mmCIF file of C-alpha atoms in Angstrom:
data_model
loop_
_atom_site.group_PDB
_atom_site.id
_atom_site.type_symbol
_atom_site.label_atom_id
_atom_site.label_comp_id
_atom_site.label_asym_id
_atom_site.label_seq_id
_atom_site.Cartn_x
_atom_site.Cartn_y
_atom_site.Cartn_z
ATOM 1 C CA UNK A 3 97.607 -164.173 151.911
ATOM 2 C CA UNK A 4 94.696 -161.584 150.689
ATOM 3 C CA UNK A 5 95.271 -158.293 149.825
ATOM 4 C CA UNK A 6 92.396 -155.582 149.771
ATOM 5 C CA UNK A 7 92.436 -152.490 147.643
ATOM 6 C CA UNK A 8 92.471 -149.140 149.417
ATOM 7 C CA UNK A 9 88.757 -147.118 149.618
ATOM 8 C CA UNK A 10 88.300 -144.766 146.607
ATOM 9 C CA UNK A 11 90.459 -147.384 144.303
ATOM 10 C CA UNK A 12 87.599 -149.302 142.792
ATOM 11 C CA UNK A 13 84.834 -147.782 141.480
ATOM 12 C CA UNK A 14 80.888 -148.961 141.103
ATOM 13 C CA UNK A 15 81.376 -148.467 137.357
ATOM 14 C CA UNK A 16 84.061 -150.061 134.585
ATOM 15 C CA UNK A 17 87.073 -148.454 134.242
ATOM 16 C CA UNK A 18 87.703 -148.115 130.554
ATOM 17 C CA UNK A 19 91.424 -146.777 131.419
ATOM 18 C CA UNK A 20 93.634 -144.744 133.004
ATOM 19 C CA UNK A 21 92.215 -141.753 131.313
ATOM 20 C CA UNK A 22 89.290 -142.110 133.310
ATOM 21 C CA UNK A 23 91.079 -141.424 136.432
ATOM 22 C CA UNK A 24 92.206 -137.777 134.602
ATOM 23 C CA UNK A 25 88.600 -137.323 133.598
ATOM 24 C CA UNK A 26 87.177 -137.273 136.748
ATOM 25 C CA UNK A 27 88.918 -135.030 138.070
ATOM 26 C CA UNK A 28 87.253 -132.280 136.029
ATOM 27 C CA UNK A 29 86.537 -128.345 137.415
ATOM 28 C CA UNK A 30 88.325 -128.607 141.029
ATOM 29 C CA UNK A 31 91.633 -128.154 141.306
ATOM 30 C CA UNK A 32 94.347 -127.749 144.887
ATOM 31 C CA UNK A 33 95.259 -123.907 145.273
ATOM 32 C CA UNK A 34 98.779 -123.939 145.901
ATOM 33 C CA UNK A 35 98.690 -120.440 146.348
ATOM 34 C CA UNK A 36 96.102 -120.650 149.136
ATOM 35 C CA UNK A 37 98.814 -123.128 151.148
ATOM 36 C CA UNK A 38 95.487 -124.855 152.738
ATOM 37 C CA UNK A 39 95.726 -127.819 149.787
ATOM 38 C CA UNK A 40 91.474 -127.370 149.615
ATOM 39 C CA UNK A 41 89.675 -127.535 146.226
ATOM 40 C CA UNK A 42 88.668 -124.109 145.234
ATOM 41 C CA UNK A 43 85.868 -123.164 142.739
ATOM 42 C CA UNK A 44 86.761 -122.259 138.951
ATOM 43 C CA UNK A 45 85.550 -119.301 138.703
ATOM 44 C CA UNK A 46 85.337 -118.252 134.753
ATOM 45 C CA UNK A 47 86.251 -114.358 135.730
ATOM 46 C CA UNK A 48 89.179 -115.569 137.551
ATOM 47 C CA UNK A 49 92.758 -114.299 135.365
ATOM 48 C CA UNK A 50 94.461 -117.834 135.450
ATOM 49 C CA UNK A 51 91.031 -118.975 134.088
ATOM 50 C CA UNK A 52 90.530 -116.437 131.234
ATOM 51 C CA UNK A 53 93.574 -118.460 128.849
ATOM 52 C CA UNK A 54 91.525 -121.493 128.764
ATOM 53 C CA UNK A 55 88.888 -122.552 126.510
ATOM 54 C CA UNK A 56 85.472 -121.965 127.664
ATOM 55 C CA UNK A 57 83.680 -123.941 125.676
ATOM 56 C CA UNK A 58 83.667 -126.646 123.074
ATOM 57 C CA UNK A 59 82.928 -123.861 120.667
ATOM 58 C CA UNK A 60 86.019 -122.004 121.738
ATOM 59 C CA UNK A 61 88.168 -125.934 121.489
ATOM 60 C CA UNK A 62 86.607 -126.103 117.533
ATOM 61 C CA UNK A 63 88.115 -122.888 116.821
ATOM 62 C CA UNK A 64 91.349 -123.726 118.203
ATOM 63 C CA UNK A 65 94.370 -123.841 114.982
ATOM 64 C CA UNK A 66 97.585 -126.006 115.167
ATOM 65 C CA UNK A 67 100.724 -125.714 113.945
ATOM 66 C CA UNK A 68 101.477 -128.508 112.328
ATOM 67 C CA UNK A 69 104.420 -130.301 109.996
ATOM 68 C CA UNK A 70 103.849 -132.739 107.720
ATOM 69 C CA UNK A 71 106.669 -134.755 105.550
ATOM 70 C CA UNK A 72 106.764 -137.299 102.735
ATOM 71 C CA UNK A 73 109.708 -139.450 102.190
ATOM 72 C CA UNK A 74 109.684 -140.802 98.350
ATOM 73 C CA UNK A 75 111.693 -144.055 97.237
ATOM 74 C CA UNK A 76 115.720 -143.292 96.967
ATOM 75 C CA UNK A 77 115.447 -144.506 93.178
ATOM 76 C CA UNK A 78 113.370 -141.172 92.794
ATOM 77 C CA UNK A 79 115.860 -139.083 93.622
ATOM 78 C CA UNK A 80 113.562 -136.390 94.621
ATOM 79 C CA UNK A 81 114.195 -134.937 98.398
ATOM 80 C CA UNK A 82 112.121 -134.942 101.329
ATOM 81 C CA UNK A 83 109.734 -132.169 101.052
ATOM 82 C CA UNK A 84 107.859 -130.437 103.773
ATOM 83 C CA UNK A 85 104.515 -128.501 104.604
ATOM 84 C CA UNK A 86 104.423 -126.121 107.638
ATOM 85 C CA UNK A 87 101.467 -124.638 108.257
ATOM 86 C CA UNK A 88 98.563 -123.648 110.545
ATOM 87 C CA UNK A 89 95.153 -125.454 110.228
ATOM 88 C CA UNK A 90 91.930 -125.241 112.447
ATOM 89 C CA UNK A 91 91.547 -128.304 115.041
ATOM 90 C CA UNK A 92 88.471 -129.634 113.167
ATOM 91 C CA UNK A 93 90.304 -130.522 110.267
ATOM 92 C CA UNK A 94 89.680 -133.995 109.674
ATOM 93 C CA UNK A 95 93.160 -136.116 108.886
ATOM 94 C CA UNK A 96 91.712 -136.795 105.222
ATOM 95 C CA UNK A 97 91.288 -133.169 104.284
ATOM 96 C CA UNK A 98 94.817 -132.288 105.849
ATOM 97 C CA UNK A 99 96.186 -135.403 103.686
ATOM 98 C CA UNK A 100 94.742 -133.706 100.117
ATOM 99 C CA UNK A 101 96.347 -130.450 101.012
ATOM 100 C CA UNK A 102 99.687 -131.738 101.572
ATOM 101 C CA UNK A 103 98.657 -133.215 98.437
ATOM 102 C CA UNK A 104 98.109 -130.621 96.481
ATOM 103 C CA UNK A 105 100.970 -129.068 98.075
ATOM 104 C CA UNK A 106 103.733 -131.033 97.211
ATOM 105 C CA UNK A 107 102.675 -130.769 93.697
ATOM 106 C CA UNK A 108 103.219 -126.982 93.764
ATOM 107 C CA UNK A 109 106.861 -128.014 95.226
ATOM 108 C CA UNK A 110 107.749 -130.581 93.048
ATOM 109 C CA UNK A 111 106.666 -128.636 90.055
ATOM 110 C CA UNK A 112 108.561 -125.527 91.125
ATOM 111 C CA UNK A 113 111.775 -127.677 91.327
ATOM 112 C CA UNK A 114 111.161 -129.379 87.948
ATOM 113 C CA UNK A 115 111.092 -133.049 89.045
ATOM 114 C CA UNK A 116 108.895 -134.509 86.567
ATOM 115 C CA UNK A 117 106.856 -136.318 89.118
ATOM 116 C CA UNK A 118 103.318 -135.835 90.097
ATOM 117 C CA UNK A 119 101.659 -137.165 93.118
ATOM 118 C CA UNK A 120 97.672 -138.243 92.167
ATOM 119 C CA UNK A 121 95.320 -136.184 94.178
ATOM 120 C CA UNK A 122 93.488 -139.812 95.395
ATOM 121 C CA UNK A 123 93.582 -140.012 99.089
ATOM 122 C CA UNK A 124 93.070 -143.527 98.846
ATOM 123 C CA UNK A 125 96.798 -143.985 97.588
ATOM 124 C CA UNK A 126 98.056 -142.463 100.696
ATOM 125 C CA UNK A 127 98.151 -142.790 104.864
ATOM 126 C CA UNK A 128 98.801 -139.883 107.445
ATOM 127 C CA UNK A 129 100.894 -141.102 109.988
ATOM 128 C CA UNK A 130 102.497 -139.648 113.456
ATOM 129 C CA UNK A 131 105.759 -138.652 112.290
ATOM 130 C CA UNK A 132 109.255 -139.290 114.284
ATOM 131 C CA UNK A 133 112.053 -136.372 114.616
ATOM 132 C CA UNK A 134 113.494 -136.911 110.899
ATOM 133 C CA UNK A 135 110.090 -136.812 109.020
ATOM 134 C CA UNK A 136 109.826 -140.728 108.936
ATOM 135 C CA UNK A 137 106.162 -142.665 109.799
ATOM 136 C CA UNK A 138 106.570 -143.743 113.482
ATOM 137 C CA UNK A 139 106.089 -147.537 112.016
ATOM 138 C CA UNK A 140 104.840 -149.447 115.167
ATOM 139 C CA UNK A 141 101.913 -147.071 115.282
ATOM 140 C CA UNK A 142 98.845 -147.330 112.611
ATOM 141 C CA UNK A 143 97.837 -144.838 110.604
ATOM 142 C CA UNK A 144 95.739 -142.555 111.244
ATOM 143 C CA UNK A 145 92.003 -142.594 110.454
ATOM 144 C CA UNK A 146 90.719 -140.623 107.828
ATOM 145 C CA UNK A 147 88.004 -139.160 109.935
ATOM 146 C CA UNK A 148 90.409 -138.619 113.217
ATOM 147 C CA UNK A 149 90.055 -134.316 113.488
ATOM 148 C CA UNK A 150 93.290 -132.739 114.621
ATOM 149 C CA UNK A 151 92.256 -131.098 118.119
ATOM 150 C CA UNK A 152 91.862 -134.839 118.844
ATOM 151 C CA UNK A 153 95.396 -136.590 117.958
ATOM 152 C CA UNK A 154 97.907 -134.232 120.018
ATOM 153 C CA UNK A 155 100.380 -134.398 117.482
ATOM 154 C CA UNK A 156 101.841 -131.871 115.832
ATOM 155 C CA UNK A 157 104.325 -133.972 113.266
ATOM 156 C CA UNK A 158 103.032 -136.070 110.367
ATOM 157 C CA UNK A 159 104.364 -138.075 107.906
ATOM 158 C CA UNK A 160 102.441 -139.023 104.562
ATOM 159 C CA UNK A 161 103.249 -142.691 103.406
ATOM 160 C CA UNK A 162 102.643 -144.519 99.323
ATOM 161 C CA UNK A 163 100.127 -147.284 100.115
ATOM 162 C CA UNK A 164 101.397 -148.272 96.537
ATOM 163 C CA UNK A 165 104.240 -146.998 94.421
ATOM 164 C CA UNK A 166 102.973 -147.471 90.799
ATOM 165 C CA UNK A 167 100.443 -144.511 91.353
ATOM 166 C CA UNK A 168 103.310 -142.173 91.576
#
């Protein structure tokens, strides 16, 4: 029994994913307007056109609104705090990290717990966060150099790699 792929399936190159599929099908898009189901030409005047980014430039400049939690040890007794806030898309993961930092300082000194987090990045990892603020634990952290515009997330969690540095 042999079975043969349908034309257009395979490509001459390597697929590297299903992504690719997505990518390809870049600036021509189906009318549905137009009922005749043909690709039509973006045209950068047109209105439903004029929302979109026009150019990486534009994409760099794009902010996020963004949440990010930390969870500290029960035995602390400190609750979990939070950071809402809008930063820029090229904000790498590491510099977001520091000023949730820096931030939680300014919280846990306005609410007297006499706790200080070190402002090492090192000591910490930024992870996608679930609902309740917690890491999403079968995923790995994310890397230090990972901008925003690219991870799609908008929750975050900040983890201890160690304890004693609290």
């Amino acid at each position: 029994f042999f079975l043969q792929a349908e034309d257009g399936i395979r490509d001459v190159e390597r697929s590297r994913g299903l992504g690719d599929v997505y990518k390809r099908q870049d600036i021509l898009m189906a009318n549905p307007e137009a009922g005749n189901g043909k690709p039509e030409d973006t045209n950068p005047s047109d209105s439903t056109q004029s929302d979109r980014p026009k150019s990486i430039a534009d994409l760099k400049k794009t902010s996020y609104q963004i949440r990010v939690c930390i969870n500290f040890p029960p035995s602390l007794k400190v609750p979990q705090l939070f950071v809402d806030r809008e930063v820029p898309g090229v904000m790498k993961s590491e510099e977001l990290l520091m000023n949730c930092v820096s931030n939680f300082n300014q919280q846990l000194r306005e609410n007297k717990f006499p706790l200080q987090l070190k402002d090492t990045s090192s000591l910490y990892n930024l992870h996608i966060a679930k609902k309740n603020g917690n890491p999403k634990e079968d995923l790995p952290p994310i890397e230090r150099t990972q901008q925003l515009m690219d991870i799609n997330f908008s929750k975050f969690a900040i983890s201890f790699l160690s304890l004693i540095h609290i």
